[in-house]
Every structure is written in structure tokens, then in C-alpha cells.
Short mmCIF file of C-alpha atoms in Angstrom, two decimals:
data_model
loop_
_atom_site.label_atom_id
_atom_site.label_comp_id
_atom_site.label_asym_id
_atom_site.label_seq_id
_atom_site.Cartn_x
_atom_site.Cartn_y
_atom_site.Cartn_z
CA UNK A 710 154.09 -29.54 34.34
CA UNK A 711 149.38 -30.35 34.90
CA UNK A 712 149.08 -26.54 33.76
CA UNK A 713 151.69 -26.98 30.69
CA UNK A 714 149.74 -30.75 29.58
CA UNK A 715 146.02 -29.16 30.79
CA UNK A 716 146.68 -25.99 28.29
CA UNK A 717 148.40 -28.38 25.31
CA UNK A 718 145.27 -31.05 25.78
CA UNK A 719 143.15 -28.15 24.82
CA UNK A 720 144.16 -28.85 21.56
CA UNK A 721 145.99 -25.98 18.89
CA UNK A 722 143.12 -24.52 17.88
CA UNK A 723 142.25 -23.06 21.68
CA UNK A 724 145.62 -23.05 22.60
CA UNK A 725 147.15 -20.66 20.32
CA UNK A 726 144.91 -18.05 20.48
CA UNK A 727 144.80 -18.01 24.59
CA UNK A 728 148.59 -18.23 23.78
CA UNK A 729 148.07 -14.40 21.33
CA UNK A 730 145.66 -13.07 24.12
CA UNK A 731 148.97 -13.81 26.56
CA UNK A 732 151.19 -12.44 24.45
CA UNK A 733 149.38 -9.57 23.25
CA UNK A 734 147.93 -7.89 26.96
CA UNK A 735 152.10 -9.06 27.72
CA UNK A 736 153.25 -6.60 24.71
CA UNK A 737 150.24 -4.39 26.27
CA UNK A 738 147.77 -4.28 23.05
CA UNK A 739 144.73 -3.57 25.08
CA UNK A 740 142.04 -6.36 25.90
CA UNK A 741 140.00 -6.20 23.19
CA UNK A 742 142.17 -5.89 20.36
CA UNK A 743 144.23 -9.15 22.04
CA UNK A 744 140.77 -11.24 22.41
CA UNK A 745 140.40 -10.36 18.69
CA UNK A 746 143.88 -11.34 17.15
CA UNK A 747 143.64 -15.02 19.29
CA UNK A 748 140.18 -15.37 18.43
CA UNK A 749 141.24 -15.18 14.81
CA UNK A 750 144.19 -17.06 14.79
CA UNK A 751 141.77 -19.44 17.08
CA UNK A 752 139.20 -19.10 13.88
CA UNK A 753 142.08 -19.69 11.26
CA UNK A 754 143.46 -23.11 13.32
CA UNK A 755 140.12 -23.95 12.79
CA UNK A 756 139.36 -23.95 9.48
CA UNK A 757 142.47 -25.13 7.95
CA UNK A 758 142.38 -28.30 10.38
CA UNK A 759 138.74 -28.58 9.33
CA UNK A 760 139.98 -28.56 5.66
CA UNK A 761 143.58 -30.78 6.10
CA UNK A 762 140.82 -33.64 7.47
CA UNK A 763 138.23 -33.00 4.52
CA UNK A 764 142.39 -33.56 2.57
CA UNK A 765 143.03 -36.71 4.98
CA UNK A 766 139.52 -38.50 5.00
CA UNK A 767 139.17 -38.31 1.12
CA UNK A 768 143.11 -39.45 0.71
CA UNK A 769 142.67 -42.43 2.57
CA UNK A 770 140.96 -44.74 0.75
CA UNK A 771 142.60 -43.62 -2.74
CA UNK A 772 146.26 -44.23 -0.50
CA UNK A 773 144.79 -47.56 0.34
CA UNK A 774 143.31 -48.61 -2.56
CA UNK A 775 146.13 -48.09 -4.50
CA UNK A 776 148.43 -49.80 -1.80
CA UNK A 777 146.04 -52.96 -2.56
CA UNK A 778 145.95 -52.21 -6.06
CA UNK A 779 149.87 -52.82 -6.59
CA UNK A 780 149.78 -55.92 -3.84
CA UNK A 781 151.79 -53.87 -1.75
CA UNK A 782 153.64 -55.67 1.30
CA UNK A 783 156.39 -54.65 4.04
CA UNK A 784 156.79 -55.29 7.14
CA UNK A 785 157.55 -51.89 8.66
CA UNK A 786 154.21 -50.97 9.56
CA UNK A 787 153.18 -47.06 9.05
CA UNK A 788 151.55 -45.29 12.11
CA UNK A 789 151.80 -41.69 10.94
CA UNK A 790 152.15 -38.62 12.51
CA UNK A 791 149.17 -38.19 15.21
CA UNK A 792 150.38 -41.40 15.92
CA UNK A 793 154.53 -40.71 16.46
CA UNK A 794 152.85 -37.28 18.19
CA UNK A 795 151.93 -39.04 21.19
CA UNK A 796 154.32 -41.30 21.44
CA UNK A 797 156.66 -38.86 21.63
CA UNK A 798 154.55 -36.67 24.15
CA UNK A 799 153.84 -40.13 26.35
CA UNK A 800 157.29 -40.19 27.19
CA UNK A 801 159.90 -38.50 29.94
CA UNK A 802 161.16 -36.53 27.85
CA UNK A 803 158.08 -35.32 26.03
CA UNK A 804 157.41 -34.17 29.54
CA UNK A 805 160.08 -31.25 29.33
CA UNK A 806 160.45 -30.70 26.12
CA UNK A 807 157.75 -27.31 26.40
CA UNK A 808 159.59 -25.95 28.92
CA UNK A 809 162.99 -26.93 27.93
CA UNK A 810 162.16 -25.31 24.40
CA UNK A 811 160.71 -22.12 25.75
CA UNK A 812 163.70 -21.57 27.94
CA UNK A 813 166.14 -22.59 24.63
CA UNK A 814 164.25 -20.10 22.77
CA UNK A 815 164.49 -17.60 25.15
CA UNK A 816 167.63 -17.60 25.33
CA UNK A 817 168.78 -17.65 21.98
CA UNK A 818 166.29 -14.89 21.41
CA UNK A 819 168.71 -12.78 24.20
CA UNK A 820 171.67 -13.44 22.75
CA UNK A 821 170.53 -12.18 18.91
CA UNK A 822 171.35 -16.41 17.89
CA UNK A 823 167.58 -16.67 16.59
CA UNK A 824 164.74 -13.83 15.71
CA UNK A 825 162.09 -16.41 15.68
CA UNK A 826 159.79 -16.32 18.67
CA UNK A 827 158.29 -19.47 18.63
CA UNK A 828 154.44 -19.33 19.64
CA UNK A 829 154.04 -23.10 18.22
CA UNK A 830 153.77 -25.09 20.82
CA UNK A 831 152.35 -28.29 19.93
CA UNK A 832 154.72 -29.12 17.24
CA UNK A 833 157.25 -29.06 20.02
CA UNK A 834 156.88 -33.03 20.12
CA UNK A 835 159.09 -33.58 17.07
CA UNK A 836 161.91 -32.44 19.13
CA UNK A 837 160.49 -34.75 22.36
CA UNK A 838 160.32 -37.80 19.01
CA UNK A 839 164.51 -37.56 19.20
CA UNK A 840 164.96 -36.97 22.73
CA UNK A 841 162.36 -39.98 23.43
CA UNK A 842 164.70 -42.13 20.62
CA UNK A 843 168.01 -41.34 22.49
CA UNK A 844 166.52 -41.99 25.61
CA UNK A 845 165.67 -45.63 24.56
CA UNK A 846 169.31 -46.12 23.16
CA UNK A 847 171.41 -44.70 25.83
CA UNK A 848 168.80 -45.48 28.65
CA UNK A 849 169.43 -41.91 29.60
CA UNK A 850 166.69 -39.33 30.16
CA UNK A 851 168.73 -36.48 30.58
CA UNK A 852 170.70 -38.36 27.29
CA UNK A 853 167.01 -38.18 26.05
CA UNK A 854 166.56 -34.23 27.31
CA UNK A 855 169.81 -32.75 25.19
CA UNK A 856 169.30 -34.91 22.14
CA UNK A 857 165.90 -32.38 21.97
CA UNK A 858 167.31 -29.53 22.84
CA UNK A 859 169.85 -29.85 20.08
CA UNK A 860 166.87 -31.01 17.58
CA UNK A 861 165.25 -27.53 18.88
CA UNK A 862 168.72 -25.60 18.47
CA UNK A 863 168.96 -26.43 14.61
CA UNK A 864 165.35 -26.67 13.73
CA UNK A 865 165.61 -22.66 14.81
CA UNK A 866 168.75 -21.91 12.35
CA UNK A 867 166.65 -23.30 9.84
CA UNK A 868 163.95 -21.37 10.49
CA UNK A 869 165.92 -18.27 10.79
CA UNK A 870 167.72 -19.58 7.31
CA UNK A 871 164.57 -19.24 5.65
CA UNK A 872 162.87 -17.10 7.05
CA UNK A 873 162.97 -14.41 4.06
CA UNK A 874 162.31 -17.15 1.50
CA UNK A 875 158.87 -17.38 3.44
CA UNK A 876 158.23 -14.10 3.49
CA UNK A 877 159.11 -13.61 -0.49
CA UNK A 878 158.23 -16.82 -1.65
CA UNK A 879 155.27 -17.94 0.66
CA UNK A 880 153.79 -13.89 1.23
CA UNK A 881 153.91 -14.37 5.07
CA UNK A 882 155.94 -11.40 6.31
CA UNK A 883 157.45 -10.93 9.69
CA UNK A 884 156.61 -15.01 9.54
CA UNK A 885 158.98 -17.95 9.86
CA UNK A 886 158.11 -21.80 10.39
CA UNK A 887 160.26 -23.36 12.99
CA UNK A 888 158.51 -27.13 12.01
CA UNK A 889 160.37 -29.83 12.48
CA UNK A 890 159.31 -32.40 10.11
CA UNK A 891 159.92 -28.65 7.56
CA UNK A 892 162.58 -28.15 8.43
CA UNK A 893 164.29 -31.52 8.02
CA UNK A 894 163.89 -30.95 4.31
CA UNK A 895 165.15 -27.81 4.05
CA UNK A 896 169.26 -29.25 3.04
CA UNK A 897 168.29 -31.53 0.57
CA UNK A 898 166.62 -28.45 -0.67
CA UNK A 899 169.55 -26.14 -0.49
CA UNK A 900 171.84 -29.31 -2.14
CA UNK A 901 169.82 -29.26 -4.84
CA UNK A 902 168.99 -25.45 -5.70
CA UNK A 903 173.46 -25.63 -5.81
CA UNK A 904 173.14 -29.21 -8.22
CA UNK A 905 170.63 -27.53 -10.30
CA UNK A 906 172.62 -23.75 -10.63
CA UNK A 907 175.28 -25.74 -11.84
CA UNK A 908 173.74 -27.55 -14.36
CA UNK A 909 173.20 -25.74 -17.74
CA UNK A 910 169.58 -25.82 -19.93
CA UNK A 911 168.41 -28.09 -16.59
CA UNK A 912 169.05 -24.75 -14.35
CA UNK A 913 166.77 -22.74 -16.34
CA UNK A 914 163.64 -25.26 -16.78
CA UNK A 915 161.23 -23.36 -14.20
CA UNK A 916 157.80 -24.03 -13.62
CA UNK A 917 155.31 -21.86 -11.13
CA UNK A 918 152.38 -20.38 -10.83
CA UNK A 919 152.94 -18.20 -13.27
CA UNK A 920 154.57 -20.30 -15.70
CA UNK A 921 152.06 -22.19 -15.51
CA UNK A 922 149.13 -19.82 -15.29
CA UNK A 923 150.58 -18.24 -18.87
CA UNK A 924 150.88 -21.86 -20.97
CA UNK A 925 148.15 -24.09 -19.05
CA UNK A 926 145.85 -21.67 -18.22
CA UNK A 927 143.37 -24.58 -16.46
CA UNK A 928 146.37 -25.84 -14.31
CA UNK A 929 147.40 -22.09 -12.94
CA UNK A 930 143.67 -22.14 -11.19
CA UNK A 931 144.33 -23.86 -7.39
CA UNK A 932 140.99 -25.31 -7.53
CA UNK A 933 141.16 -26.84 -11.95
CA UNK A 934 144.58 -27.94 -10.73
CA UNK A 935 143.69 -29.74 -7.18
CA UNK A 936 140.65 -31.45 -9.59
CA UNK A 937 142.59 -32.55 -12.02
CA UNK A 938 145.16 -33.95 -9.54
CA UNK A 939 142.01 -36.01 -7.15
CA UNK A 940 141.08 -37.48 -10.27
CA UNK A 941 144.52 -38.81 -11.64
CA UNK A 942 144.67 -40.11 -7.90
CA UNK A 943 141.28 -41.77 -8.45
CA UNK A 944 142.08 -43.45 -12.24
CA UNK A 945 145.74 -44.67 -10.41
CA UNK A 946 143.85 -45.74 -7.51
CA UNK A 947 141.46 -48.12 -10.23
CA UNK A 948 138.00 -46.86 -7.92
CA UNK A 949 134.83 -45.98 -9.37
CA UNK A 950 133.86 -43.11 -11.27
CA UNK A 951 131.48 -41.77 -8.49
CA UNK A 952 134.74 -42.01 -5.66
CA UNK A 953 137.03 -39.98 -8.30
CA UNK A 954 134.26 -37.54 -9.05
CA UNK A 955 134.40 -36.95 -5.47
CA UNK A 956 137.76 -37.04 -5.05
CA UNK A 957 138.32 -34.87 -7.74
CA UNK A 958 135.56 -32.57 -5.96
CA UNK A 959 137.25 -32.54 -2.55
CA UNK A 960 140.88 -31.23 -3.81
CA UNK A 961 139.60 -28.49 -5.91
CA UNK A 962 137.72 -27.53 -2.40
CA UNK A 963 140.86 -27.63 0.00
CA UNK A 964 143.33 -25.80 -2.96
CA UNK A 965 141.00 -23.34 -2.79
CA UNK A 966 139.84 -23.00 0.94
CA UNK A 967 142.91 -23.46 2.87
CA UNK A 968 144.78 -20.49 1.66
CA UNK A 969 141.69 -18.37 2.29
CA UNK A 970 142.37 -20.15 6.33
CA UNK A 971 145.33 -19.38 6.33
CA UNK A 972 144.88 -15.67 6.32
CA UNK A 973 142.03 -15.38 8.37
CA UNK A 974 145.08 -16.74 10.58
CA UNK A 975 147.52 -14.56 9.54
CA UNK A 976 144.49 -11.59 10.66
CA UNK A 977 144.87 -12.88 14.16
CA UNK A 978 149.10 -12.91 13.81
CA UNK A 979 149.87 -9.18 11.89
CA UNK A 980 148.79 -7.00 15.43
CA UNK A 981 150.95 -8.88 17.17
CA UNK A 982 153.95 -9.01 14.93
CA UNK A 983 153.44 -5.61 14.23
CA UNK A 984 153.39 -4.84 18.15
CA UNK A 985 156.86 -7.20 19.03
CA UNK A 986 158.74 -4.85 16.15
CA UNK A 987 157.88 -1.57 17.45
CA UNK A 988 159.40 -2.56 20.58
CA UNK A 989 162.24 -3.68 19.11
CA UNK A 990 162.89 -0.87 17.23
CA UNK A 991 162.09 1.51 20.33
CA UNK A 992 164.75 -0.38 21.88
CA UNK A 993 167.66 1.01 19.38
CA UNK A 994 167.57 -2.55 17.31
CA UNK A 995 168.59 -4.65 20.45
CA UNK A 996 166.92 -7.43 19.34
CA UNK A 997 166.39 -6.62 15.44
CA UNK A 998 163.52 -7.52 13.42
CA UNK A 999 161.58 -9.97 15.41
CA UNK A 1000 159.47 -13.25 13.46
CA UNK A 1001 156.90 -15.13 14.86
CA UNK A 1002 157.41 -19.07 14.25
CA UNK A 1003 153.97 -20.68 13.28
CA UNK A 1004 153.10 -24.11 12.90
CA UNK A 1005 153.70 -24.69 8.60
CA UNK A 1006 149.82 -25.18 8.50
CA UNK A 1007 150.21 -21.24 7.84
CA UNK A 1008 150.93 -22.34 4.00
CA UNK A 1009 150.14 -25.50 3.43
CA UNK A 1010 148.11 -24.43 0.53
CA UNK A 1011 150.47 -23.23 -1.78
CA UNK A 1012 149.66 -24.41 -4.61
CA UNK A 1013 152.85 -25.98 -5.08
CA UNK A 1014 153.13 -27.12 -2.20
CA UNK A 1015 150.25 -29.16 -2.45
CA UNK A 1016 150.33 -30.10 -6.09
CA UNK A 1017 153.78 -31.96 -5.38
CA UNK A 1018 152.34 -33.39 -2.38
CA UNK A 1019 149.37 -35.23 -4.48
CA UNK A 1020 151.88 -36.52 -7.09
CA UNK A 1021 154.10 -37.76 -4.37
CA UNK A 1022 151.97 -39.98 -3.20
CA UNK A 1023 151.91 -42.73 -6.14
CA UNK A 1024 155.68 -41.98 -6.79
CA UNK A 1025 156.11 -42.78 -3.40
CA UNK A 1026 154.32 -46.03 -3.60
CA UNK A 1027 156.38 -47.06 -6.39
CA UNK A 1028 159.96 -46.09 -4.77
CA UNK A 1029 158.77 -48.23 -1.63
CA UNK A 1030 158.76 -50.85 -4.09
CA UNK A 1031 162.19 -50.18 -5.90
CA UNK A 1032 164.11 -48.33 -2.99
CA UNK A 1033 166.43 -51.15 -1.96
CA UNK A 1034 166.50 -52.25 1.44
CA UNK A 1035 162.81 -50.55 1.85
CA UNK A 1036 160.55 -52.56 4.35
CA UNK A 1037 158.71 -49.76 5.62
CA UNK A 1038 155.13 -49.51 3.70
CA UNK A 1039 154.24 -45.87 3.51
CA UNK A 1040 150.04 -45.22 4.12
CA UNK A 1041 149.22 -43.18 7.13
CA UNK A 1042 151.25 -40.22 6.29
CA UNK A 1043 151.35 -40.18 2.38
CA UNK A 1044 148.20 -37.68 3.26
CA UNK A 1045 150.76 -36.08 5.85
CA UNK A 1046 153.49 -34.97 3.12
CA UNK A 1047 152.23 -31.12 2.44
CA UNK A 1048 154.11 -30.61 5.86
CA UNK A 1049 157.04 -32.03 3.74
CA UNK A 1050 157.28 -29.33 1.67
CA UNK A 1051 155.98 -25.85 3.07
CA UNK A 1052 159.89 -24.80 3.43
CA UNK A 1053 160.74 -26.67 0.01
CA UNK A 1054 158.66 -24.61 -1.60
CA UNK A 1055 160.34 -21.60 0.17
CA UNK A 1056 163.57 -22.66 -0.71
CA UNK A 1057 163.07 -23.59 -3.97
CA UNK A 1058 161.41 -19.94 -4.91
CA UNK A 1059 157.89 -21.83 -6.10
CA UNK A 1060 159.54 -23.65 -8.77
CA UNK A 1061 157.73 -27.19 -9.12
CA UNK A 1062 160.68 -28.45 -10.76
CA UNK A 1063 163.10 -27.89 -8.06
CA UNK A 1064 160.34 -28.62 -4.95
CA UNK A 1065 159.43 -32.30 -7.15
CA UNK A 1066 163.23 -32.92 -7.23
CA UNK A 1067 163.78 -32.57 -3.36
CA UNK A 1068 160.67 -34.68 -2.78
CA UNK A 1069 162.60 -37.28 -4.88
CA UNK A 1070 165.59 -36.98 -2.85
CA UNK A 1071 164.21 -36.79 0.40
CA UNK A 1072 161.03 -38.89 0.23
CA UNK A 1073 163.70 -41.67 -1.33
CA UNK A 1074 165.98 -40.97 2.00
CA UNK A 1075 162.94 -41.15 4.06
CA UNK A 1076 162.09 -44.93 3.29
CA UNK A 1077 165.71 -46.51 4.54
CA UNK A 1078 165.44 -43.95 7.32
CA UNK A 1079 162.16 -45.36 8.63
CA UNK A 1080 162.71 -49.13 8.02
CA UNK A 1081 166.42 -48.35 10.01
CA UNK A 1082 164.49 -46.58 12.90
CA UNK A 1083 161.72 -49.36 13.01
CA UNK A 1084 162.69 -50.78 15.98
CA UNK A 1085 163.99 -48.27 18.57
CA UNK A 1086 160.12 -45.90 17.27
CA UNK A 1087 158.67 -49.45 17.94
CA UNK A 1088 160.58 -49.81 21.53
CA UNK A 1089 159.39 -46.16 22.66
CA UNK A 1090 156.43 -46.58 20.75
CA UNK A 1091 156.05 -49.84 23.51
CA UNK A 1092 157.27 -48.57 26.77
CA UNK A 1093 154.60 -45.91 26.42
CA UNK A 1094 151.99 -48.63 26.47
CA UNK A 1095 151.30 -47.84 22.90
CA UNK A 1096 149.07 -50.61 21.09
CA UNK A 1097 151.16 -51.80 18.24
CA UNK A 1098 147.74 -52.82 15.59
CA UNK A 1099 147.14 -56.11 15.17
CA UNK A 1100 149.46 -58.66 13.11
CA UNK A 1101 152.03 -55.86 13.44
CA UNK A 1102 155.27 -56.14 14.95
CA UNK A 1103 157.34 -53.33 13.68
CA UNK A 1104 156.04 -49.47 13.00
CA UNK A 1105 157.50 -46.42 11.75
CA UNK A 1106 156.37 -42.93 10.43
CA UNK A 1107 157.61 -40.49 7.51
CA UNK A 1108 156.95 -37.69 9.94
CA UNK A 1109 159.68 -37.57 11.94
CA UNK A 1110 161.03 -41.27 11.93
CA UNK A 1111 161.71 -40.53 8.07
CA UNK A 1112 163.12 -37.69 8.23
CA UNK A 1113 167.05 -37.21 7.94
CA UNK A 1114 167.76 -34.12 11.19
CA UNK A 1115 166.27 -36.63 13.63
CA UNK A 1116 168.44 -39.58 12.31
CA UNK A 1117 171.60 -38.08 12.13
CA UNK A 1118 170.84 -36.67 15.63
CA UNK A 1119 170.38 -40.47 17.02
CA UNK A 1120 172.85 -42.07 14.99
CA UNK A 1121 175.58 -39.27 16.90
CA UNK A 1122 174.18 -41.17 20.19
CA UNK A 1123 175.34 -44.40 18.92
CA UNK A 1124 179.40 -43.11 19.01
CA UNK A 1125 178.89 -42.21 22.95
CA UNK A 1126 180.90 -39.62 23.84
CA UNK A 1127 182.75 -38.89 20.23
CA UNK A 1128 179.56 -38.87 18.64
CA UNK A 1129 177.94 -36.57 20.50
CA UNK A 1130 180.84 -34.21 21.06
CA UNK A 1131 180.95 -33.81 17.59
CA UNK A 1132 177.18 -33.12 17.13
CA UNK A 1133 177.54 -30.44 19.75
CA UNK A 1134 180.69 -28.38 18.26
CA UNK A 1135 178.83 -29.00 14.93
CA UNK A 1136 175.58 -27.40 16.55
CA UNK A 1137 177.31 -24.66 18.62
CA UNK A 1138 179.21 -23.30 15.31
CA UNK A 1139 176.03 -23.87 13.51
CA UNK A 1140 174.04 -21.05 16.14
CA UNK A 1141 177.56 -18.84 16.20
CA UNK A 1142 177.37 -18.58 12.07
CA UNK A 1143 173.56 -17.79 11.96
CA UNK A 1144 174.14 -14.88 14.64
CA UNK A 1145 176.81 -13.33 12.49
CA UNK A 1146 174.63 -13.67 9.84
CA UNK A 1147 171.44 -12.53 11.64
CA UNK A 1148 173.47 -9.44 13.08
CA UNK A 1149 174.66 -8.40 9.24
CA UNK A 1150 170.96 -8.36 8.16
CA UNK A 1151 169.78 -6.84 11.16
CA UNK A 1152 173.40 -4.19 10.38
CA UNK A 1153 171.55 -4.13 6.31
CA UNK A 1154 168.28 -2.87 8.07
CA UNK A 1155 168.86 -0.46 10.20
CA UNK A 1156 171.31 0.95 7.26
CA UNK A 1157 168.19 0.86 4.70
CA UNK A 1158 166.03 2.72 7.29
CA UNK A 1159 168.33 5.09 7.76
CA UNK A 1160 169.53 5.99 4.23
CA UNK A 1161 165.43 5.97 3.50
CA UNK A 1162 164.48 8.65 6.34
CA UNK A 1163 167.61 10.63 4.62
CA UNK A 1164 165.56 10.51 1.50
CA UNK A 1165 162.07 10.64 3.48
CA UNK A 1166 164.00 14.52 5.19
#
């Protein structure tokens, strides 16, 4: 545990290159290629981190100005994902979550119940968060670890079921996103797609980057779109002209730089991914097609993802004021909204209209879930020694205390044996369904490969 904690505390920009170098050597890639791959991953993560922090630094005062201008005042304070992650990893469940989830991943690969090799170790804190809250309500460490394990398994299945969309619509071949926060919004995106597809007229509405470029050419350019949305947020916040212009330019830079940093990161991922596929094929499809599981940061710069996320900042504040029963003031989590929409954008096939509808649904629920879980989140934070902000008695966060998946898991444990039993059976059924789908997909890939080889001969 000391070694694991030491590596995790190095931070993603150091931890991820180390993981990729070690993985490359295990896969018998030359030392020079493994080191280069690791360095490119590290450079990409640093570039993404700097750019995302730039976005957060720019949007935080804007969000604060919007809150002050409209006089929002609620009893539950939003402390944001960094505080939530610190709390989650500071609990007893947090101490076990990495080895438990790595073991689950290996077991699922061996039993062909996943195709994802998850190297996004840091974001396992999402599962620890769920488990930590369950430990508080059940007073059982083992039930907390079990809840974290279920959260991990379900997230892996969602990563599998979205991997084809990630490849097609986010242009990330052989990549999957087993990110707890991003995965939690996927079921809602599936629901929105199913409903919209059944409504004549509405199902024909399509607003993707191609449509925007065709009809509104200036909005089709990421830099222009970022500048316009940044300026719009500044106007809504009522800040001075100088600050509006600075926000506009910063958002233009963010939407331009993030995709390029993600591309650089992928240059390091591809050699590892290709080698894994070679090994899988050489073993007669024993594992089928393998996808590398990465942080959703790899596609946080998609124009639809960023555009919807920035539009949802003022919208979510309005929702906070009008949603009945809400006591949660979204603030610190607002700048992390792009991570909520990475997989939603993929599932909605890059369509801004459906992604925005999903955002309205999920973030309205996030306010109520954040309010509902605030007492447990506060108790968990206090138990780890977390210092509540002065004058605050209740805290929560959109990520991960405002997500549907952890909420469902936590609520199940309130019903004790019956709830846990039903949840376990549902998870098992989900895993077996995913295994059947994976076997079908592997068979189709093998058949396509045979036809291609026959045609070539």
C-alpha cells in the first residue's frame, strides 16, 4: 500500500508515463519505444492539465460573478471534484480501491466479460467515493469495498458498451473511457436517444459540427465558437468589458489547444495499443479486441462537449433556482462539467441537440442527488479530517455526489440484504449480457477478418 500510495501521489502526469513504460516492457516493446510512449503520454497529460486548469481559472470568477449577480443562496455548498477525490482516497475504502479494482479488471479480462484494460488508475477514486459513503451508512468496511467493486464493474461494462461510439464519433480507435463520472451519464443519454428517435420531426433535428460549419461557418471553428461562448458567459455574469474579452480569448485558446494535447497523448498510447492487439490476434482471439481505458480528458476538447458544458454553466444555475426541493448550489463543480459530457457526446453521435437534452435531464437530477447525499458526504468528509469551509455545515459535489450511478448503489444499501441482493443480481446479469455482446462482436470481427483475407488472396 505504501508503494501504491507513493505512485498515486506522484500525480497523473508522472504516474501514467510510468505505467505505460512498465506496460510496454511487459509487452516486450523495446526500451526506447516504451520510454518514448510513456513520455508522450506524460507530455499530453501535462498539456491537458495546464489547459484545463487555464479554463478553470478563467471560468471560476465568471461562475462566481453569476452566482453573486443573481443572489443564489442555498444550504449545501459545492466543494468540487478535487475535494471529493481527496475525501474518497482518504478513507479506509480508498486505501483498498486500487488493488481491488485492478484485480477486478484482470478477472474480467480473463473471463471475457470486458475488453477494457484500464490504466486510468487515479480516477478509481470514483469507486472509492461510493464505497466510502456506503461504509458510513452501514458501518462496515467490507460492505463499502463491495459497493466500490460493484461501481467498478458497472463502469467497466458501460465503457465496453460505449467503446464503438468512442472510436467512431470521438475518433479514438482502440480506446475506451472507464471514467466513473462520465459513465454515470451514459444511461440517460441512451434514454434520451430512445425517446427522441420515437418523436417525428424532433428525431430529424441534428446539430453537429458539420451542420454548424455548413450553416454558421464562424461557429464551426472551435476557436470562434469558444470565443463566442466565453464572451456570452461574461455578459451573463455582468463583468467588465476587459474581463469579457479575456474570457473569450481564453475559451478560444482552450478549445483549440485541448484537442492538440489529446492528439499528442494518443501518440504515446498507440504503440501500446497496437502491441496489445498483436498479442490478442496471435493467441487466436483469446481476448478479442482490447481497448485501453483512459481518462475522459482525452476527448474533453471535442467541440460539442465543450460547447454544451459551457452553455450548461448558466443553465445549471437557473435550474438550481427553479428545481423543487433543491438546496445544492453548484459552483466549484461547474468548470468540471466537460468531463460529464465526453461519453454523452459519443453516445449522442456528436449531436449537440441530444447532448444538451441529456445535460438538462442529468444535471437537474444532479442537483437533487447532490442535495440528497449531502449529509452522508459531509459525515464522510468530517471522518477523514476534511475541514469544512467557514460558515458551512453541509457539502456536496456534482462529481461524484451528483451522479445517478453511485446514488442508485448507495440507496440499495439502505434496504440491507434485499437491496444489496437485487443490486448484485442486476450487476451479474449486466456482466453476463456484456460478455454475450463481446463474444458476438469478436465473432463478427473474426468473420470480417477471414473475408478480408480471402478477398486479398
